[in-house]
mmCIF file of C-alpha atoms and ligand atoms in Angstrom:
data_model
loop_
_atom_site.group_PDB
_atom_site.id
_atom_site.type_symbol
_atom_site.label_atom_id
_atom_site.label_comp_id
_atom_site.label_asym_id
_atom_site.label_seq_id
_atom_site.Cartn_x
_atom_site.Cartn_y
_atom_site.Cartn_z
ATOM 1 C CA UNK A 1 -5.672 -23.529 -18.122
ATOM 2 C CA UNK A 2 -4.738 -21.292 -21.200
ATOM 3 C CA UNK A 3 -0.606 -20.886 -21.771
ATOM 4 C CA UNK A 4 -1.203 -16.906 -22.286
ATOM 5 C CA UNK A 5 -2.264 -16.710 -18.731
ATOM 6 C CA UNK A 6 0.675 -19.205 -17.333
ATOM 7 C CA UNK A 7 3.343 -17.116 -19.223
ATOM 8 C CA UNK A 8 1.759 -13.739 -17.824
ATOM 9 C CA UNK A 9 3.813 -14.801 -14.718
ATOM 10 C CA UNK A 10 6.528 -12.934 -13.726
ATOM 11 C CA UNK A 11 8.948 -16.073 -14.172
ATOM 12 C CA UNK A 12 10.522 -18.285 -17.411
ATOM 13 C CA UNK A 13 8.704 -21.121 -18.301
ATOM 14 C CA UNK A 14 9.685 -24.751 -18.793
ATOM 15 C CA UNK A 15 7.846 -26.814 -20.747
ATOM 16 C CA UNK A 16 8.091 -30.015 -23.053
ATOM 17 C CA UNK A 17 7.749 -31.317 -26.421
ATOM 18 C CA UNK A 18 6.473 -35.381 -26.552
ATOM 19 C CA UNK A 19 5.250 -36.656 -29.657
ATOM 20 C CA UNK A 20 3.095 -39.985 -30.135
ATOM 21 C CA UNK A 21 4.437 -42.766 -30.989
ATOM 22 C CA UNK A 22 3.870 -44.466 -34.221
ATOM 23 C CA UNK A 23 1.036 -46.411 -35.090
ATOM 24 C CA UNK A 24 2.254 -49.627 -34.966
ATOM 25 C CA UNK A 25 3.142 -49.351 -31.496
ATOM 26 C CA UNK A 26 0.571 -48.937 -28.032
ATOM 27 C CA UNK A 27 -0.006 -45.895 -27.082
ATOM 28 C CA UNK A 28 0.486 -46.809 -23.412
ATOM 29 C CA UNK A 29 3.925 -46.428 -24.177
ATOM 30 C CA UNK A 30 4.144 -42.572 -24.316
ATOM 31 C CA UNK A 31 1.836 -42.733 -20.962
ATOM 32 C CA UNK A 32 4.508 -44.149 -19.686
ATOM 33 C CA UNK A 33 6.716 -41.264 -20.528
ATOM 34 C CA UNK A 34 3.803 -38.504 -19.279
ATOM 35 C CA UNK A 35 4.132 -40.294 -16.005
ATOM 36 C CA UNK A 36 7.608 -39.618 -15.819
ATOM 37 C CA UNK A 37 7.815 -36.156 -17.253
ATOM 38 C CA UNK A 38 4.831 -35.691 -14.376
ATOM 39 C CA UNK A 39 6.926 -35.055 -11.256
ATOM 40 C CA UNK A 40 9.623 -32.769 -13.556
ATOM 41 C CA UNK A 41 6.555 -30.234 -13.025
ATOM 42 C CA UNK A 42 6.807 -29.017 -16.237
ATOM 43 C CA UNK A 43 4.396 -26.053 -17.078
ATOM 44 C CA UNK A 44 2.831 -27.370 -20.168
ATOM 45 C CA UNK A 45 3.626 -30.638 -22.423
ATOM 46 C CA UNK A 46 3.189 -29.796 -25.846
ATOM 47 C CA UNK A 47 1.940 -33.158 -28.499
ATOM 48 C CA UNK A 48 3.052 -33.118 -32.003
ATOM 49 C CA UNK A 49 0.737 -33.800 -34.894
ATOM 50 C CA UNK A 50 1.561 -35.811 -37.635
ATOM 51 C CA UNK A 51 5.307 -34.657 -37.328
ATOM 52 C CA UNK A 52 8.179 -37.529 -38.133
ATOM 53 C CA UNK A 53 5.603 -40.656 -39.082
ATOM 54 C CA UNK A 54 3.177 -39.953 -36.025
ATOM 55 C CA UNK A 55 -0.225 -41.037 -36.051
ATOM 56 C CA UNK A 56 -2.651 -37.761 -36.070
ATOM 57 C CA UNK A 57 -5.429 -39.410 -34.222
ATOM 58 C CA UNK A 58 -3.314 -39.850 -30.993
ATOM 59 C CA UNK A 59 -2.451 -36.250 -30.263
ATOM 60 C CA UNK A 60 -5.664 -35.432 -29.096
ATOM 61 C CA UNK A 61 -5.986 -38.737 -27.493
ATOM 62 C CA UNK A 62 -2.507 -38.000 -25.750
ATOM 63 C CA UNK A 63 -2.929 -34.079 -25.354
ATOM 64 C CA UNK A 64 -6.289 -35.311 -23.371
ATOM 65 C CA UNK A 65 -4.804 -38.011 -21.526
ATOM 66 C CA UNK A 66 -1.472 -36.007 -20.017
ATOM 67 C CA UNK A 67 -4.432 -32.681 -18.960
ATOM 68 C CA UNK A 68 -7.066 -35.409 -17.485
ATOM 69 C CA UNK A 69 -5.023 -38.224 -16.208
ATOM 70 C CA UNK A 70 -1.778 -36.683 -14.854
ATOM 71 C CA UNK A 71 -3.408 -32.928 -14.163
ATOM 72 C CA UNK A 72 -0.568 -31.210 -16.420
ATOM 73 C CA UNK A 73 -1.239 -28.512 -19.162
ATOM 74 C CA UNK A 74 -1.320 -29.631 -22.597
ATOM 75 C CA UNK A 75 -0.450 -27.849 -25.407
ATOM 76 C CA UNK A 76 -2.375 -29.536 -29.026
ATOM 77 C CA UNK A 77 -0.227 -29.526 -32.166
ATOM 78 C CA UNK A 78 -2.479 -28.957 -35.302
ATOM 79 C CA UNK A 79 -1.296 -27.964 -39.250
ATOM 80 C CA UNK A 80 -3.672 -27.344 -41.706
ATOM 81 C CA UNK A 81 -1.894 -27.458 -44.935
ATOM 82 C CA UNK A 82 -3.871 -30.106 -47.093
ATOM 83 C CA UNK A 83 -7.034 -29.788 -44.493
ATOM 84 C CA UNK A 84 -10.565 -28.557 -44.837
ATOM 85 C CA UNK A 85 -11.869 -26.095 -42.409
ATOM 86 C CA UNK A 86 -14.405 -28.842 -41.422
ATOM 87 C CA UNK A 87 -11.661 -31.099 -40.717
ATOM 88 C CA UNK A 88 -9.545 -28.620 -38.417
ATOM 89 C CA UNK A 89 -13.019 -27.980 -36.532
ATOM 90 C CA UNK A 90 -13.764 -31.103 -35.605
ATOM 91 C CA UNK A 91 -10.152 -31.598 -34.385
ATOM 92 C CA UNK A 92 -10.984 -28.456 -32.184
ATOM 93 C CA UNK A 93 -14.288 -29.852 -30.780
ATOM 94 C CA UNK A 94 -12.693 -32.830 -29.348
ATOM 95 C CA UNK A 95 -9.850 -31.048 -27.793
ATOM 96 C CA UNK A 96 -12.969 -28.784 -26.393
ATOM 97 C CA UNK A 97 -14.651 -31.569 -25.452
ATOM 98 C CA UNK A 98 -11.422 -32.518 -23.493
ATOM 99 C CA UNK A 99 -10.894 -29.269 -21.772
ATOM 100 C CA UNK A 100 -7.821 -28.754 -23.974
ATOM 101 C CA UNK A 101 -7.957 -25.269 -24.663
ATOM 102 C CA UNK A 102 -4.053 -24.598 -26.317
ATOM 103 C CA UNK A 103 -3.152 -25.138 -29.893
ATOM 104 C CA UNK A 104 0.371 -24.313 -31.392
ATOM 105 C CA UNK A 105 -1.096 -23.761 -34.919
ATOM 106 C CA UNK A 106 1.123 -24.506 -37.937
ATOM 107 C CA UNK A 107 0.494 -25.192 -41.772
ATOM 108 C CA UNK A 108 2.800 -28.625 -41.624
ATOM 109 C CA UNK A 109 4.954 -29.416 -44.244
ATOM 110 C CA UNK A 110 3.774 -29.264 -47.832
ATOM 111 C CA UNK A 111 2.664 -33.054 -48.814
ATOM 112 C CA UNK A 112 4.673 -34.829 -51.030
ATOM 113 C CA UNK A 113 1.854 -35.757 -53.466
ATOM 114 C CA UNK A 114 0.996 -31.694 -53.759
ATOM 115 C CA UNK A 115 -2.547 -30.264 -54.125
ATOM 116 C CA UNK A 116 -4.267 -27.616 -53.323
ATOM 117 C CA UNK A 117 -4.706 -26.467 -49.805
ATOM 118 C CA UNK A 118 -7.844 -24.054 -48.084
ATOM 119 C CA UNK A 119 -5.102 -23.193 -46.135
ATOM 120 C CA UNK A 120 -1.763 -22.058 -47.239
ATOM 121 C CA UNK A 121 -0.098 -20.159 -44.241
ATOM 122 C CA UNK A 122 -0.034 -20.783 -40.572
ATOM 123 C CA UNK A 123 -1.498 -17.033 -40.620
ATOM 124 C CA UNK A 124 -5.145 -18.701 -42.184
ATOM 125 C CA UNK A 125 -5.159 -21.074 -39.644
ATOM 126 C CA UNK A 126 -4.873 -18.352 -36.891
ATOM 127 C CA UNK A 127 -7.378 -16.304 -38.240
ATOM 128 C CA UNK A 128 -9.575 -18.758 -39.342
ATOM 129 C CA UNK A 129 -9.647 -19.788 -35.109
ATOM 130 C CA UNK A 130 -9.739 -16.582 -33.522
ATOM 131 C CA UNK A 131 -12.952 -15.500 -35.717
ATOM 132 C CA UNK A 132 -14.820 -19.040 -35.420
ATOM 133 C CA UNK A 133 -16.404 -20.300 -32.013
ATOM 134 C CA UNK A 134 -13.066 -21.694 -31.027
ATOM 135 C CA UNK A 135 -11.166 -18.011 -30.589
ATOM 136 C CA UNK A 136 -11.234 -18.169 -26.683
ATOM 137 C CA UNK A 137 -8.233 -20.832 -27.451
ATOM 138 C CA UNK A 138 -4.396 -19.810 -26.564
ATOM 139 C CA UNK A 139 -2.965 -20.349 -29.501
ATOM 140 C CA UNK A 140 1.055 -20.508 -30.676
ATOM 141 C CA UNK A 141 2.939 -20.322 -33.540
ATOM 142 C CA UNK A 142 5.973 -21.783 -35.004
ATOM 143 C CA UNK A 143 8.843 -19.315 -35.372
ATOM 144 C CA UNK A 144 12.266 -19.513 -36.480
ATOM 145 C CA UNK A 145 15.693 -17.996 -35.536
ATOM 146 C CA UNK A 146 17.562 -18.873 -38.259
ATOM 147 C CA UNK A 147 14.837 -18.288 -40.846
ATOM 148 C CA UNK A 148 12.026 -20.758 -42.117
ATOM 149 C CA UNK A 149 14.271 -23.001 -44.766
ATOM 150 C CA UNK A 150 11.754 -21.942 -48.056
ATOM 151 C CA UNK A 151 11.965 -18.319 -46.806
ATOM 152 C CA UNK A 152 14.221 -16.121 -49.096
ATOM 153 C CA UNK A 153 15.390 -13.856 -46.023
ATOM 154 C CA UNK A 154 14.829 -13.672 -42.093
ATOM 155 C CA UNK A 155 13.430 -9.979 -43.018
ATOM 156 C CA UNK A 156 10.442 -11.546 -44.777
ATOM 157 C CA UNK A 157 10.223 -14.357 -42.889
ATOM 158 C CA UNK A 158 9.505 -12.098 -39.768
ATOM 159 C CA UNK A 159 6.828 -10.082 -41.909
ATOM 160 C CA UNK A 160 4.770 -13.491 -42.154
ATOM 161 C CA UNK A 161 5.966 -13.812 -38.442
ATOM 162 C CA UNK A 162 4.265 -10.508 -37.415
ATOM 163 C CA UNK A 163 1.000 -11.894 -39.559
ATOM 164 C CA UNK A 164 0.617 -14.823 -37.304
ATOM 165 C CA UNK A 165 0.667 -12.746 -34.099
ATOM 166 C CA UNK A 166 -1.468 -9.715 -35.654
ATOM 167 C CA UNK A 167 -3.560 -13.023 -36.790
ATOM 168 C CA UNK A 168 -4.077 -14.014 -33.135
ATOM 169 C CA UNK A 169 -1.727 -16.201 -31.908
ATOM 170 C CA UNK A 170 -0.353 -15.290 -28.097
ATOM 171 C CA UNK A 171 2.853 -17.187 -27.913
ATOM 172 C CA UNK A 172 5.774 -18.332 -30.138
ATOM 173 C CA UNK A 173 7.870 -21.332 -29.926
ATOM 174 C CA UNK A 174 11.055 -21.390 -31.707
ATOM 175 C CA UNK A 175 12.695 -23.882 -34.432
ATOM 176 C CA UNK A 176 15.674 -25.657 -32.365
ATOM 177 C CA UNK A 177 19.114 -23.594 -32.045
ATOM 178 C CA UNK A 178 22.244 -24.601 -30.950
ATOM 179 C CA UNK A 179 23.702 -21.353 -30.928
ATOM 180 C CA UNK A 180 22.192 -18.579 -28.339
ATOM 181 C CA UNK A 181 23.782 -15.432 -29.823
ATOM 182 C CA UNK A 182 21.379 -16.515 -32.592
ATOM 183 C CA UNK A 183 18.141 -16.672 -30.579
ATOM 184 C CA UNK A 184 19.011 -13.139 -28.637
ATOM 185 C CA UNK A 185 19.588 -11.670 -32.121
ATOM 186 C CA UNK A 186 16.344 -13.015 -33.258
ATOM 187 C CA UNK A 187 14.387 -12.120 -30.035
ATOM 188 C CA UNK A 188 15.436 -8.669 -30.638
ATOM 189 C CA UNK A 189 14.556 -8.251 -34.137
ATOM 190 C CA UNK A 190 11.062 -9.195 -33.197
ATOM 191 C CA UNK A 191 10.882 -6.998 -30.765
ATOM 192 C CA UNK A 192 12.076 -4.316 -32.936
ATOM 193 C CA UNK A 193 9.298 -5.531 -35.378
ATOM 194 C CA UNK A 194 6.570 -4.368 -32.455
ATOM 195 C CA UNK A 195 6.129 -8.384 -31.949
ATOM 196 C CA UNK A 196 5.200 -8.368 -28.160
ATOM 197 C CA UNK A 197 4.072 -11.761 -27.404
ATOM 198 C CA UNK A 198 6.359 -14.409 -25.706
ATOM 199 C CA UNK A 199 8.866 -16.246 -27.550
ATOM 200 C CA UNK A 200 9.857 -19.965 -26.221
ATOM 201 C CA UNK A 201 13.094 -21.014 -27.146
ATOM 202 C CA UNK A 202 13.439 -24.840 -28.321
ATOM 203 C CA UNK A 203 16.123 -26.697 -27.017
ATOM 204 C CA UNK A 204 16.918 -30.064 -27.870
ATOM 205 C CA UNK A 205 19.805 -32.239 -26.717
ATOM 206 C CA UNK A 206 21.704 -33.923 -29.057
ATOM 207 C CA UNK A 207 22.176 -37.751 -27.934
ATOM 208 C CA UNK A 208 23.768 -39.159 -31.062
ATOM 209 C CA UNK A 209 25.329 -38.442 -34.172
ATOM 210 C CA UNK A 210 22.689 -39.301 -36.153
ATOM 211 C CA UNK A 211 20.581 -37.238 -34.995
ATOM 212 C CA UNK A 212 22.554 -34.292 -36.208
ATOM 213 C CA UNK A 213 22.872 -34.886 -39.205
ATOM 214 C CA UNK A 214 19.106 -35.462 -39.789
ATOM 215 C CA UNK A 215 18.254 -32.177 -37.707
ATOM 216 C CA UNK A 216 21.193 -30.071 -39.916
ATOM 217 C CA UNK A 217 19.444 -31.443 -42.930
ATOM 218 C CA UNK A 218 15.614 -30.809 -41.657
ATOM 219 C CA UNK A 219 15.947 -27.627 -40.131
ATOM 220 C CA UNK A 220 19.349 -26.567 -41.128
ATOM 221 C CA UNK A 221 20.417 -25.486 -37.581
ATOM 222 C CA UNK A 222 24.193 -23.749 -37.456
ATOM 223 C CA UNK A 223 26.334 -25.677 -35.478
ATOM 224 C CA UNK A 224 28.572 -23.251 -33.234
ATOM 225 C CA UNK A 225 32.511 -24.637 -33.112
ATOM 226 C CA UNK A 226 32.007 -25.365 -29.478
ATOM 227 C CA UNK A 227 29.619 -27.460 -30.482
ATOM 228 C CA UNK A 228 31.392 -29.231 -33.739
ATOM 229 C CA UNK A 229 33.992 -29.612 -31.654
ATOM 230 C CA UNK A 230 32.249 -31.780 -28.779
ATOM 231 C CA UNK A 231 30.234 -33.681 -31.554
ATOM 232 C CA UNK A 232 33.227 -34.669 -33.527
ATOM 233 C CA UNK A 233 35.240 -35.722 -30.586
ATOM 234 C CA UNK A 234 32.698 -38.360 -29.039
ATOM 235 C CA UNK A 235 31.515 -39.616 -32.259
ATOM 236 C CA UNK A 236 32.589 -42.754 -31.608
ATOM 237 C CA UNK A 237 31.415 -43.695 -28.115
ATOM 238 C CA UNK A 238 28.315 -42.708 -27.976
ATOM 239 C CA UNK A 239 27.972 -42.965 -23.979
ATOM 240 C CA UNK A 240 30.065 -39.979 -23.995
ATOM 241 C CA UNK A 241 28.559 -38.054 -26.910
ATOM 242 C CA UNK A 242 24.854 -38.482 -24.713
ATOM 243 C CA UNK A 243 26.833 -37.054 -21.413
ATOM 244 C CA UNK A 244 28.228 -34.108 -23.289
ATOM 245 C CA UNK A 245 24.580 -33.470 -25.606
ATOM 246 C CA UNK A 246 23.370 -33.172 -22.344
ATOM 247 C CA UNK A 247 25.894 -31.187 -20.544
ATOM 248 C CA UNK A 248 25.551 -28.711 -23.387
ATOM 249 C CA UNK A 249 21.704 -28.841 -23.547
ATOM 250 C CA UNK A 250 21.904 -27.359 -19.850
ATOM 251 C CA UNK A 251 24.388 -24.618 -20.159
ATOM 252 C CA UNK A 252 22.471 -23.719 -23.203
ATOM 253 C CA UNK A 253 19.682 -23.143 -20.889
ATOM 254 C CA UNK A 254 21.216 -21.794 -18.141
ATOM 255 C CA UNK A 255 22.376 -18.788 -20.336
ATOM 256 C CA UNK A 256 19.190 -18.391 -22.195
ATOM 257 C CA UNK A 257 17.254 -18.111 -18.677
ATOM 258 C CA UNK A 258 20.094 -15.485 -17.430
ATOM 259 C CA UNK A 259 19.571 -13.355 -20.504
ATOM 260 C CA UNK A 260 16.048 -13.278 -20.038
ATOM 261 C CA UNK A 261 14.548 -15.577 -22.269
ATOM 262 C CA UNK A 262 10.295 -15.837 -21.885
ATOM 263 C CA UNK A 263 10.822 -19.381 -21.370
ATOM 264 C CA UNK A 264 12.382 -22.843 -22.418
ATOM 265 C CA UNK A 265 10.524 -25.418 -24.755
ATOM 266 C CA UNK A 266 12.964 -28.674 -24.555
ATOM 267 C CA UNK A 267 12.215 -31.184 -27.039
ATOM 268 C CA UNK A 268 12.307 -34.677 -24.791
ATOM 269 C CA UNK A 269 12.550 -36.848 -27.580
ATOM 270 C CA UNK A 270 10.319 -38.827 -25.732
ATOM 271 C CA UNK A 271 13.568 -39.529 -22.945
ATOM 272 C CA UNK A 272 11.799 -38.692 -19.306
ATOM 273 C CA UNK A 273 15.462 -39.679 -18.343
ATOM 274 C CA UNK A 274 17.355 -36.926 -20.471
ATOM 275 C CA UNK A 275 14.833 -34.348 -19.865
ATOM 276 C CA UNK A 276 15.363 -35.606 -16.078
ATOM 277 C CA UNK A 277 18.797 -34.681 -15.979
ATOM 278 C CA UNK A 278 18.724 -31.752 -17.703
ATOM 279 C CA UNK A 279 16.058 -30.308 -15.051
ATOM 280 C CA UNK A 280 18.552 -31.853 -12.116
ATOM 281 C CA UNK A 281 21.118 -29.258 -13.738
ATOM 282 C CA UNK A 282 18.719 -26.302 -13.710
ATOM 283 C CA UNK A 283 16.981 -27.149 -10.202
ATOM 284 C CA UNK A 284 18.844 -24.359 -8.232
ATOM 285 C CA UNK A 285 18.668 -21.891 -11.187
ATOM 286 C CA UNK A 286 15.245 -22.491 -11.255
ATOM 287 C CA UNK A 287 14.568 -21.833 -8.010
ATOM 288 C CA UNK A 288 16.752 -18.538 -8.068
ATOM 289 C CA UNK A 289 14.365 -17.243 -11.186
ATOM 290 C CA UNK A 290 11.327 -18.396 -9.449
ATOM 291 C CA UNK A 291 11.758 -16.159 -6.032
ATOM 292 C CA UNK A 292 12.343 -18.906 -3.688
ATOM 293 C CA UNK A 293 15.668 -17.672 -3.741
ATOM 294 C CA UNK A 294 17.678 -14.608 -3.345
ATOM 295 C CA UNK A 295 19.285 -13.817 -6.775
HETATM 296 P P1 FAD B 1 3.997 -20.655 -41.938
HETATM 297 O O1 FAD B 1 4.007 -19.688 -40.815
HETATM 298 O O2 FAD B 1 2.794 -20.665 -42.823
HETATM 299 O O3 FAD B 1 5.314 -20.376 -42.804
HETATM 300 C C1 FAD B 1 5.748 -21.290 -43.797
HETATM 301 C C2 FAD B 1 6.541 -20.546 -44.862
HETATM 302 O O4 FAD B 1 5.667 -19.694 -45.601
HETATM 303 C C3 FAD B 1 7.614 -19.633 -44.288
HETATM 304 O O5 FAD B 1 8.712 -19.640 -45.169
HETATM 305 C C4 FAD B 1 6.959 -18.258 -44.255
HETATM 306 O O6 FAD B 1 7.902 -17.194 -44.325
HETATM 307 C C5 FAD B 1 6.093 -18.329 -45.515
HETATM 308 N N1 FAD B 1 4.874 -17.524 -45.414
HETATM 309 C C6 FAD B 1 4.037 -17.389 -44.359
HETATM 310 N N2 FAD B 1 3.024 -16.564 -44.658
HETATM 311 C C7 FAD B 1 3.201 -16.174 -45.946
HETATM 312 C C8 FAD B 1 2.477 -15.324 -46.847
HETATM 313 N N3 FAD B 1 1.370 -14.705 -46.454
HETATM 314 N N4 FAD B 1 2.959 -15.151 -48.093
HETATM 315 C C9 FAD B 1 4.088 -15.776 -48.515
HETATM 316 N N5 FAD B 1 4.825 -16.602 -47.699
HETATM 317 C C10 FAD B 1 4.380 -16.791 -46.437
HETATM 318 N N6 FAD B 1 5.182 -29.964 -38.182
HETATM 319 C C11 FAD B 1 4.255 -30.959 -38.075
HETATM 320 O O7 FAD B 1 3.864 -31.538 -39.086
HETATM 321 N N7 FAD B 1 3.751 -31.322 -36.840
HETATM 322 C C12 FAD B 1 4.152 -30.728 -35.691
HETATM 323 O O8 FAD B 1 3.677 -31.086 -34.607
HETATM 324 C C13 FAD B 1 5.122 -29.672 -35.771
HETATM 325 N N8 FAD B 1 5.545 -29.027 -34.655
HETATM 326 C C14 FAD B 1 6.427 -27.965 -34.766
HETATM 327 C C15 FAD B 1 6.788 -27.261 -33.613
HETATM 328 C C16 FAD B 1 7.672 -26.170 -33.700
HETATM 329 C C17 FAD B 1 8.047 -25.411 -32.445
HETATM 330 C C18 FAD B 1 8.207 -25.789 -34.959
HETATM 331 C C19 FAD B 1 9.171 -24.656 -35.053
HETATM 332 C C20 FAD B 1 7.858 -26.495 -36.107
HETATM 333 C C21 FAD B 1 6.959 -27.579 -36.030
HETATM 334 N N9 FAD B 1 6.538 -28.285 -37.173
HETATM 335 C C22 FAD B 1 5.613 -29.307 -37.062
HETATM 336 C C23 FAD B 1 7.113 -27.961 -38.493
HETATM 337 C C24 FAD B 1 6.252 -26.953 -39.296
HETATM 338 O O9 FAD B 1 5.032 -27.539 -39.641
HETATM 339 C C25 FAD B 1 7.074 -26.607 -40.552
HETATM 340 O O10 FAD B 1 8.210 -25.865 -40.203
HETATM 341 C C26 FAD B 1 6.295 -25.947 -41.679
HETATM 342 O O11 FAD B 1 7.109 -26.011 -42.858
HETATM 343 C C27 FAD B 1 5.953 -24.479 -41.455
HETATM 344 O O12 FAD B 1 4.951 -24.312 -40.559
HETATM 345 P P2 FAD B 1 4.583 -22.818 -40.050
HETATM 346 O O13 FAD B 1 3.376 -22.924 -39.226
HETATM 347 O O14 FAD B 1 5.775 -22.170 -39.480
HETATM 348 O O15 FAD B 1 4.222 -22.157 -41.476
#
């Protein structure tokens, strides 16, 4: 099924982020993790590409796997920076071949050992899709609230935004956030920009203090004093420091669904058990937004 039709429903939806696991270890591993994500009905599962040390291979392998084996909606990963149109192609004919028909279409991070690229912009990509044999595809884009780090300004950063949907894609999935005032802000300005298509806010929980640091340094996500504050306090027994990630991931969600947010991308980490938790929190709320309940 193609994500532009499943977010044409009159409800939010919830999906996931998994990503494969590294090379060196079986890939049965992260089946594992599909077959618990399964029952958390989910409306897609997005698979990375290439992202933190992942094998490239094993996203179509896994995007395949997670549509055919366990009947959910997958969502394909692909950059392009460093890529030849040939390459990206054949990437698309097997996900064809596998009745995966959604891409979230990125250029990737520029390769430490440079070059030149065919590709230089998520936008090429896009284009390049929609006006090959592959443009019946639903295809995302990356977007961020807070700005794209090498981006001088939000302003321009939502011009090359506006190229990527006038390019082709249909949905946008946001950079992680901690802080909602900043996503509303941002969902606004794109509006205001004539942007129309949906916009999926990423969520991840925090489960460690590691983990902050590295996202504050990759993606340079503020961190709201609410937040600080909860973070600092448990950063020394870590039990406690996963409860309250968790606890925060939910309300996070909760108010993002009550203002009206298109839907909820939650970055699992690969952790069926956090992401299991976090969907315990929302189940009534879920069921309110759905129509199953008065609201
Ligand atoms: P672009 O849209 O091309 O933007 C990159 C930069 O170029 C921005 O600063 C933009 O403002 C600027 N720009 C765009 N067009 C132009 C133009 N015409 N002229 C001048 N400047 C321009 N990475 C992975 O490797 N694998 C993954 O699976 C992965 N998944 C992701 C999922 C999400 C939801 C997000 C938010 C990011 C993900 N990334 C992934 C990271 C992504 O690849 C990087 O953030 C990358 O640096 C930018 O990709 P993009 O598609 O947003 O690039």
């Amino acid at each position: 099924m193609h994500i532009h039709e499943i977010l044409r429903q009159r409800r939010p939806s919830i999906s996931f982020e998994i990503f494969p696991p590294k090379p060196e270890y079986p890939i049965e591993t992260i089946y594992t993790t599909i077959a618990e994500l399964k029952p958390l009905a989910p409306d897609f599962i997005s698979v990375t590409y290439g992202a933190g040390g992942s094998s490239r291979e094993r996203t179509v392998e896994i995007a395949s796997a997670a549509q055919n084996r366990w009947g959910l909606v997958s969502l394909a990963h692909l950059t392009c920076m460093g890529s030849t149109p040939a390459e990206v192609e054949e990437i698309l004919e097997e996900l064809e071949q596998e009745g995966v028909r959604n891409v979230l279409a990125m250029r990737g991070d520029p390769r430490p050992e440079g070059g030149a690229s065919h590709f230089l912009h998520a936008s090429d990509l896009i284009r390049h899709i929609r006006r090959g044999h592959f443009s019946d595809f639903s295809l995302g884009a990356a977007s961020y609230p807070e700005g794209h780090p090498e981006c001088p300004s939000l302003e321009e950063d939502l011009v090359h935004l506006k190229e990527k949907v006038d390019a082709g894609a249909d949905f946008l999935v946001t950079q992680l956030f901690f802080d909602n005032e900043i996503f509303f802000r941002f969902v606004d300005t794109v509006r205001a920009a004539g942007i129309e298509v949906p916009v999926l806010a990423g969520v991840m929980p925090v489960l460690n203090s590691r983990q902050i640091g590295r996202i504050v340094s990759l993606c340079g996500a503020s961190i709201p004093p609410r937040f600080a504050r909860i973070m600092s306090r448990y950063e020394h027994s870590p039990d406690a420091l996963a409860e309250a990630g968790m606890a925060y991931a939910t309300e996070q969600i909760i108010d993002l669904l009550s203002w009206g947010a298109d839907g909820v991308h939650l970055y699992t980490m690969n952790r069926p058990d956090v992401a299991r938790r976090i969907m315990e929190g929302l189940s009534t709320v879920r069921r309110a937004l759905n129509g199953s309940e008065g609201v």
